[in-house]
Short mmCIF file of C-alpha atoms and ligand atoms in Angstrom, two decimals:
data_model
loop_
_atom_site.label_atom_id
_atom_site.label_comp_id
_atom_site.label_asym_id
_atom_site.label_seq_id
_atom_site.Cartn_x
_atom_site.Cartn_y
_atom_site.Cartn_z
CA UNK A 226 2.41 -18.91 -18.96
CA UNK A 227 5.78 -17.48 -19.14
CA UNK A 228 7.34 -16.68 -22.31
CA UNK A 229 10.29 -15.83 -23.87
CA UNK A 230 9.67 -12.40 -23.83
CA UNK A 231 9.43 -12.32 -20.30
CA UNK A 232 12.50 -13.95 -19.97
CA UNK A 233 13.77 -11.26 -22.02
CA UNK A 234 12.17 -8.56 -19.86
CA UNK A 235 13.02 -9.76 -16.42
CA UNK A 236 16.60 -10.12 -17.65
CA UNK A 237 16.60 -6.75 -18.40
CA UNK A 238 14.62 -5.60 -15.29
CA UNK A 239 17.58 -7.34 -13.12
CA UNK A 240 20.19 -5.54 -14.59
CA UNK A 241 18.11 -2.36 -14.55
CA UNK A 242 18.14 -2.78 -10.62
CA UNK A 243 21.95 -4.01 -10.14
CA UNK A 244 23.15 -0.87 -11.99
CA UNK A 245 20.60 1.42 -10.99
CA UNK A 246 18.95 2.48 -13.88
CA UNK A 247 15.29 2.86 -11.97
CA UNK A 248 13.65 5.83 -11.10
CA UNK A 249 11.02 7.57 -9.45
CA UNK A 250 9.05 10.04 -10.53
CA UNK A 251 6.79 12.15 -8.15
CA UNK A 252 2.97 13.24 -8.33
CA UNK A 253 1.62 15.61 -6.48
CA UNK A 254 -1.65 15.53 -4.29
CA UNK A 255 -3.80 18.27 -3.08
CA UNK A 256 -5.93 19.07 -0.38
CA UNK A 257 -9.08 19.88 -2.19
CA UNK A 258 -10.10 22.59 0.79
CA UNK A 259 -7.39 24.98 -0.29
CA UNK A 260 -4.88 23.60 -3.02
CA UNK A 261 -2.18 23.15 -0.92
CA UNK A 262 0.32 20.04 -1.52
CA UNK A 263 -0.49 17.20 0.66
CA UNK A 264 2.32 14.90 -0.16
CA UNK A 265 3.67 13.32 -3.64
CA UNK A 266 3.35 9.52 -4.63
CA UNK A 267 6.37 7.96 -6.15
CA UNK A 268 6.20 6.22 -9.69
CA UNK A 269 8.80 3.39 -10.40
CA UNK A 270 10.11 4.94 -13.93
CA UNK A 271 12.56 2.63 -16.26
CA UNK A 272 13.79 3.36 -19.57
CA UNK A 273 15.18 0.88 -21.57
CA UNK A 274 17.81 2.12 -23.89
CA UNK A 275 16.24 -0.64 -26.61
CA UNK A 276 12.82 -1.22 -25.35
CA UNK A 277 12.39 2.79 -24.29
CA UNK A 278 10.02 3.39 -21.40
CA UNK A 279 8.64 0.31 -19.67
CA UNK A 280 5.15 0.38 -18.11
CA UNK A 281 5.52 -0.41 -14.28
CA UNK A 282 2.11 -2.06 -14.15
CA UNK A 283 4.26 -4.79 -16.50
CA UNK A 284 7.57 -4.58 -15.07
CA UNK A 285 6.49 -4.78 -11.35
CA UNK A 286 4.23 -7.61 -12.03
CA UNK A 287 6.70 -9.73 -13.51
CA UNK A 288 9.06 -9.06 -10.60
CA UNK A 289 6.26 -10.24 -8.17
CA UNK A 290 5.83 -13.41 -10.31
CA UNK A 291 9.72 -13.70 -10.02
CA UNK A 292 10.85 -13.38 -6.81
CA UNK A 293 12.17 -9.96 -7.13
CA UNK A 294 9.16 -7.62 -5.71
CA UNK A 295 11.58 -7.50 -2.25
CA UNK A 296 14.68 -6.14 -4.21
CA UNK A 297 12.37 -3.31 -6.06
CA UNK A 298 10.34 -2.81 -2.48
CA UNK A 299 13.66 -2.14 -0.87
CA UNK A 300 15.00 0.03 -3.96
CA UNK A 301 12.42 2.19 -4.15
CA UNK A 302 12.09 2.80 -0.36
CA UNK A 303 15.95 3.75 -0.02
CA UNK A 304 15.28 6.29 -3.29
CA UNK A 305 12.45 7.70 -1.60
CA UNK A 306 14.04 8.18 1.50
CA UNK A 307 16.60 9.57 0.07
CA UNK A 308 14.48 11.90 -1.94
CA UNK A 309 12.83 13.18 0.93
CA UNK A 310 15.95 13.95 2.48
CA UNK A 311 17.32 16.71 -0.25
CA UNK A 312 14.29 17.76 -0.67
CA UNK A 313 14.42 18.87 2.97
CA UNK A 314 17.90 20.29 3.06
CA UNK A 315 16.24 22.43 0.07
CA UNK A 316 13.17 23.84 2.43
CA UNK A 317 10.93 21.10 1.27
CA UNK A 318 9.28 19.23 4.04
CA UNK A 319 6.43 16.64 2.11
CA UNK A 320 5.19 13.81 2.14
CA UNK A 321 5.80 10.86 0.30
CA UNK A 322 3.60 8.25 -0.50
CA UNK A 323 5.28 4.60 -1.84
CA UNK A 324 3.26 1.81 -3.84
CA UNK A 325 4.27 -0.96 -2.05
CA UNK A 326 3.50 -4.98 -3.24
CA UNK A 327 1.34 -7.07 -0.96
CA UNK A 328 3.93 -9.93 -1.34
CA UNK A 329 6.74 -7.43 0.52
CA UNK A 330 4.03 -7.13 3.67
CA UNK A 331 4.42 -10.92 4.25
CA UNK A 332 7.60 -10.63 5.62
CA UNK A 333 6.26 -9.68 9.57
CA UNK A 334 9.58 -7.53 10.07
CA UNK A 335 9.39 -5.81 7.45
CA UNK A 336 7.69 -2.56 9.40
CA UNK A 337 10.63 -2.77 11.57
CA UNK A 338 13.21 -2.96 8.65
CA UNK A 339 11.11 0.37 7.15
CA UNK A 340 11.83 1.91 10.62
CA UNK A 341 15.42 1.59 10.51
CA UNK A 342 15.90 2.87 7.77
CA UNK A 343 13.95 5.60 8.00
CA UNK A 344 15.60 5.91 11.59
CA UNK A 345 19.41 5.48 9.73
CA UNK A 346 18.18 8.24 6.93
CA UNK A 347 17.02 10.74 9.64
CA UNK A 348 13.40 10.57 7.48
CA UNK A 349 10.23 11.14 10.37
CA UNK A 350 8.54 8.41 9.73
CA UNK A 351 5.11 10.16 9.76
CA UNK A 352 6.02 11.25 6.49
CA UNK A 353 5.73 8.24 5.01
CA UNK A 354 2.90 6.68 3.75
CA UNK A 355 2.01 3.03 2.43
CA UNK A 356 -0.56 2.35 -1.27
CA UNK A 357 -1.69 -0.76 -1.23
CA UNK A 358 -3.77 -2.69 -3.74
CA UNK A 359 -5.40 -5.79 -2.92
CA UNK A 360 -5.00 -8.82 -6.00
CA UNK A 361 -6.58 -11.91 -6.56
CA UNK A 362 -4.42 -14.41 -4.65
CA UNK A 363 -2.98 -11.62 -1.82
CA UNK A 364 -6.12 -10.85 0.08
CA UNK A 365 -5.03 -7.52 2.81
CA UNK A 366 -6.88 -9.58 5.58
CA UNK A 367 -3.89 -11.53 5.84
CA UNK A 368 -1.92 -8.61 5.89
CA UNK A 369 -3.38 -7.81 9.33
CA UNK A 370 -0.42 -7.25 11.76
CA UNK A 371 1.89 -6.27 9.89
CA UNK A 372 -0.64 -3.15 8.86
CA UNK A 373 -0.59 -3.19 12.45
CA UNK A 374 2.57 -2.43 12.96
CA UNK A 375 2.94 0.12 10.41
CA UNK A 376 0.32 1.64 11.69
CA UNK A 377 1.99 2.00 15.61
CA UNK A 378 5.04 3.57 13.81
CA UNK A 379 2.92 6.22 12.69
CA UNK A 380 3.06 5.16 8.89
CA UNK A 381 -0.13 5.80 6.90
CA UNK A 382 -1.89 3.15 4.75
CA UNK A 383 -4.12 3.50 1.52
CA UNK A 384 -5.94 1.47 -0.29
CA UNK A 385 -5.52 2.01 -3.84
CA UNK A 386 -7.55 1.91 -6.78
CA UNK A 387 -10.55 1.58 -4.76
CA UNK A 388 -13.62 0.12 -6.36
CA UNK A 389 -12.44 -1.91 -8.50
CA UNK A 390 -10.49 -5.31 -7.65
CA UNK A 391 -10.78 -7.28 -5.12
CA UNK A 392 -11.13 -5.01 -2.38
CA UNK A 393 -14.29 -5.27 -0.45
CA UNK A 394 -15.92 -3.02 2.50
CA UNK A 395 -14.72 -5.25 4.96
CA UNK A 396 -11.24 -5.19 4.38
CA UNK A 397 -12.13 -1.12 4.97
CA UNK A 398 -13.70 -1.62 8.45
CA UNK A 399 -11.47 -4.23 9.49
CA UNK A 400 -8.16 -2.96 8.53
CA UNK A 401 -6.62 0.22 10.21
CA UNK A 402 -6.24 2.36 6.44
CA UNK A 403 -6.30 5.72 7.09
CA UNK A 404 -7.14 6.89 3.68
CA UNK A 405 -9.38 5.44 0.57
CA UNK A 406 -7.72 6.43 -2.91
CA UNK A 407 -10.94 6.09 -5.59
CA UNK A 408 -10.07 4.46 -8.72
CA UNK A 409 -9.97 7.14 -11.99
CA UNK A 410 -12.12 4.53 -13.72
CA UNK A 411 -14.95 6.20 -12.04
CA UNK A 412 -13.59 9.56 -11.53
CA UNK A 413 -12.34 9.56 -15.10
CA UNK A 414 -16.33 10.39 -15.72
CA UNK A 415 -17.90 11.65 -12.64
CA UNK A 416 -18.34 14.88 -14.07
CA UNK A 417 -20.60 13.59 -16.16
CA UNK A 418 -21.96 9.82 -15.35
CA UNK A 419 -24.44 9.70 -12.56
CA UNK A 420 -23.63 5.79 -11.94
CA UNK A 421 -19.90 7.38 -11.59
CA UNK A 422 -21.08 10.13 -9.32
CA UNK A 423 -23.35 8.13 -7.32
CA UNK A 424 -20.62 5.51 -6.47
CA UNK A 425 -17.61 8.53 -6.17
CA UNK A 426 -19.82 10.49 -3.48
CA UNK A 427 -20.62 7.43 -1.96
CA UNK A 428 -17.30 6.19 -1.69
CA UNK A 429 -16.22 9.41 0.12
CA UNK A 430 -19.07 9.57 2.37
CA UNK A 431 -18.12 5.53 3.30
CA UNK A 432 -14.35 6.41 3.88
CA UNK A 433 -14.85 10.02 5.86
CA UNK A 434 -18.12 7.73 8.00
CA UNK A 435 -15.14 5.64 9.28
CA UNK A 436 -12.56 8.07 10.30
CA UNK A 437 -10.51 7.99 6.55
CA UNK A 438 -9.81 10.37 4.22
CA UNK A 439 -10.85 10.16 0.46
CA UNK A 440 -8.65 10.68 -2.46
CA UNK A 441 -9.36 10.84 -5.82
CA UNK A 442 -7.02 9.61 -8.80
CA UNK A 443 -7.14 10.00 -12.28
CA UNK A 444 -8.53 14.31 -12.42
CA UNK A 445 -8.41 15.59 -15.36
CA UNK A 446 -10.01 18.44 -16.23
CA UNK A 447 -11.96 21.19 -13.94
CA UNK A 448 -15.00 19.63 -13.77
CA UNK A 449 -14.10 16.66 -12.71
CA UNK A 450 -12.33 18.93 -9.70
CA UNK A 451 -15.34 20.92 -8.71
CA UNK A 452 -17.64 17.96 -8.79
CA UNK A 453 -15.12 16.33 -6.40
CA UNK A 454 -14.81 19.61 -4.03
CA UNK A 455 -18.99 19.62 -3.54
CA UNK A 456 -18.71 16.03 -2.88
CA UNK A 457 -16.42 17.01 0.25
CA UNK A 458 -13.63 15.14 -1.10
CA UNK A 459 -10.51 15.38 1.07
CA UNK A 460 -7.32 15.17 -1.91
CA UNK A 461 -6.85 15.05 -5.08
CA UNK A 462 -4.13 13.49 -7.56
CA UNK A 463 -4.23 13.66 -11.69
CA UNK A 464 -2.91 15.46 -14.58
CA UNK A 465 -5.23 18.56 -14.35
CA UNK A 466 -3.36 19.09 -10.91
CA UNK A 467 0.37 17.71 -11.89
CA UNK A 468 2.14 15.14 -14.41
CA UNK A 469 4.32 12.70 -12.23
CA UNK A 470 7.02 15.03 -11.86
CA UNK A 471 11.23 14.86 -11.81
CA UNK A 472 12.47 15.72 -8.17
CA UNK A 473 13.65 18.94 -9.03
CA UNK A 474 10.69 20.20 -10.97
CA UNK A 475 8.59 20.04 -7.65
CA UNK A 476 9.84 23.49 -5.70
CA UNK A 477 9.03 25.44 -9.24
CA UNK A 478 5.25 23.27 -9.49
CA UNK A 479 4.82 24.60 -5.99
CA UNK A 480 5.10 28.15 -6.95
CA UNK A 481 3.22 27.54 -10.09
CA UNK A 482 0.02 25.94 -8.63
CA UNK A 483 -0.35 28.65 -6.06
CA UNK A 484 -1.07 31.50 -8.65
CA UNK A 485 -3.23 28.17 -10.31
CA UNK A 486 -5.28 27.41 -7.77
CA UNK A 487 -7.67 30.23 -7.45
CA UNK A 488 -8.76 30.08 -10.86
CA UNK A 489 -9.57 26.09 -10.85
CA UNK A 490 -11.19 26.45 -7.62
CA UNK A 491 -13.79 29.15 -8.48
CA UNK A 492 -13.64 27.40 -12.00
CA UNK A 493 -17.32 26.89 -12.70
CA UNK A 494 -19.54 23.96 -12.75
CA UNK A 495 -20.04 22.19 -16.20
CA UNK A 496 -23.83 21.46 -16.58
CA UNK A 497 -23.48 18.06 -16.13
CA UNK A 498 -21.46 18.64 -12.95
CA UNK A 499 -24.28 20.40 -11.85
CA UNK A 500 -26.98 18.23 -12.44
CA UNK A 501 -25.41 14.91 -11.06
CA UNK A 502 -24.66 17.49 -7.81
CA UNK A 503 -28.55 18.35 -7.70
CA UNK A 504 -29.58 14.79 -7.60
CA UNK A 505 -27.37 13.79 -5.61
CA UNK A 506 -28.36 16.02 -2.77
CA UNK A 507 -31.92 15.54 -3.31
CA UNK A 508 -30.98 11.67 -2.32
P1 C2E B 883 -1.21 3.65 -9.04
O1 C2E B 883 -0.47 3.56 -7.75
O2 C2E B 883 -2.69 3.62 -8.97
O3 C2E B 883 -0.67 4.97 -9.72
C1 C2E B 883 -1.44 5.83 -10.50
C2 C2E B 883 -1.16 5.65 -11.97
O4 C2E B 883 -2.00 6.55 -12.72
C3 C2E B 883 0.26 6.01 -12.38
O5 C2E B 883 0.59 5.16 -13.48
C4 C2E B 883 0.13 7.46 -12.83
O6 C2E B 883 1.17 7.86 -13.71
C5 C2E B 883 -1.21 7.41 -13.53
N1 C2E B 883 -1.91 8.71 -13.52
C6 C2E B 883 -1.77 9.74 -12.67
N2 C2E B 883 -2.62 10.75 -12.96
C7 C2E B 883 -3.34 10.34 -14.03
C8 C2E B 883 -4.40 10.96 -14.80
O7 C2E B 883 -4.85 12.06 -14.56
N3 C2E B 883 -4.91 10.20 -15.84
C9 C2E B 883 -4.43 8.95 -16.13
N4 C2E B 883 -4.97 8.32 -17.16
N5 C2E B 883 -3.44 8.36 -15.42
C10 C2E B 883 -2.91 9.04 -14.38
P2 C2E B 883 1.99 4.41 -13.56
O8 C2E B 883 3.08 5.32 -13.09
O9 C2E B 883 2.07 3.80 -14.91
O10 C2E B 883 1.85 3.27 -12.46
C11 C2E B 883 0.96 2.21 -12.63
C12 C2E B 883 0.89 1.36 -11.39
O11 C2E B 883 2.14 0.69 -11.14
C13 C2E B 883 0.64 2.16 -10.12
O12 C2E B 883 -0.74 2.47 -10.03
C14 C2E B 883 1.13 1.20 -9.05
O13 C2E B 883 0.13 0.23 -8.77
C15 C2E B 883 2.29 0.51 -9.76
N6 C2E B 883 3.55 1.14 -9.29
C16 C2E B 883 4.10 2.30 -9.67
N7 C2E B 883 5.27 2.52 -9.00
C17 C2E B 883 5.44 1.45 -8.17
C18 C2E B 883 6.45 1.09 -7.22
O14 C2E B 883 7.44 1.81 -6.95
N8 C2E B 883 6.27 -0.12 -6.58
C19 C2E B 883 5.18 -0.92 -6.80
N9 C2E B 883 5.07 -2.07 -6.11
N10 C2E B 883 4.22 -0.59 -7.68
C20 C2E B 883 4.34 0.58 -8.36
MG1 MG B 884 -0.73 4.33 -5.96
MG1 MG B 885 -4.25 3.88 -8.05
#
């Protein structure tokens, strides 16, 4: 049921978008097999100068309930393009990886409208990549050709906050996703739940069996990371590794997480890490 707060919030939102008062925010993601910075993921960011920050799990919702997920979809993609732009003409060449709404991959040309402007922005689109989260009433599956067609421009497609939801292990073998991204409600503990390890080592052994790669959100502290490097785990995203960042803060997070790295990497096991490793390997 709608109420008049929402009515009060979307109002807001629109205006927001018409005078451009949205912004992204970039985190970081690692390869776990040496540190180095696989691509960022951009974070719809709005502050309200009454209401101060506004979540974007609430915010985007309400604009998919109100016919206005298409107007942030095509927002955000023109800011990220942008982005990746001067962040090349600075030396920068990422990648950047853009939540996108199931509702905005109904619309069958909308992998060719992604093109252009990627084409019209000069951005390869190989450095783009797709997060996807499967809800209740928009089941991928449908999604089909259009995922398709993303996928034959050479844009990669995730399936977020794996695990939880509505996504099920067909939609994984059926649909060309080239990466699993593992909820943080079970790497949030794996360091130290065996139900959480058991289904996180799992999950990456499932994603790498067919030919994805396995991301994990949500690390926060060093265990957490070395439990996820013996499990083979391909990236890794969270605020041991970076906070969603402002553009220019990532060339000076670069330099910082090099000198970083070595020590979380050789950072050593917590006990629980290493017991949950042991019986895991022992089957
Ligand atoms: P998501 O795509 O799964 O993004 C990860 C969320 O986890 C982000 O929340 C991020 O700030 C937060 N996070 C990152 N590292 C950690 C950590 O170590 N611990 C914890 N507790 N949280 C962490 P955020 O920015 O509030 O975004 C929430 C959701 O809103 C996103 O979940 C995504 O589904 C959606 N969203 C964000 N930006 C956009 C957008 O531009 N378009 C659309 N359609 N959805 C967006
Ligand atoms: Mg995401
Ligand atoms: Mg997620």
């Amino acid at each position: 049921m709608k109420t008049s707060i929402d009515d009060d919030l979307l109002r807001a939102f629109e205006q927001a978008l018409a005078r451009d008062q949205l912004y992204m925010a970039y985190q970081p993601t690692i390869a776990l097999a040496d540190g180095s910075l696989s691509r960022v993921e951009a974070l719809v960011r709005w502050d309200d100068s009454e209401m101060g920050k506004v979540e974007p799990s609430r915010f985007v919702a309400l604009a998919e309930d109100n016919g206005w997920i298409d107007e942030l979809t095509i927002w955000g993609l023109g800011a990220i393009l942008q982005q990746w732009r001067t962040w090349r003409e600075s030396g920068i060449d990422t990648h950047i990886a853009f939540n996108i709404s199931a509702i905005s991959l109904q619309r069958l040309d909308f992998p060719d409208l992604v093109e252009r402007l990627c084409r019209s922005l000069g951005v390869p689109t190989n450095r783009i990549m797709l997060e996807l989260t499967e809800g209740a009433t928009q089941p991928l599956i449908k999604l089909m050709d259009t995922l398709t067609r993303f996928r034959i421009k050479g844009i990669g497609l995730a399936i977020d906050d794996f695990g939880t939801g509505y996504s099920s292990l067909l939609q994984l073998r059926r649909l060309p996703f080239t990466e699993v991204k593992i909820d943080r409600a079970f790497v949030g503990d794996v360091e130290k739940s065996k139900d959480s390890a058991l289904i996180v080592k799992t999950i990456i052994d499932l994603a790498q069996g067919l030919g994805l790669s396995a991301t994990a959100e949500g690390v926060e502290n060093a265990a957490q990371l070395t439990t996820l490097r013996a499990m083979g785990c391909d990236l890794a995203q969270g605020y041991l590794i970076a906070a969603p960042l402002a553009p220019d803060q990532l060339a000076g997070w670069i330099e910082e997480f090099k000198h970083r790295w070595p020590a979380l990497a050789n950072s050593p096991r917590s006990a629980a890490a290493e017991i949950e490793a042991n019986a895991l390997s022992q089957g």
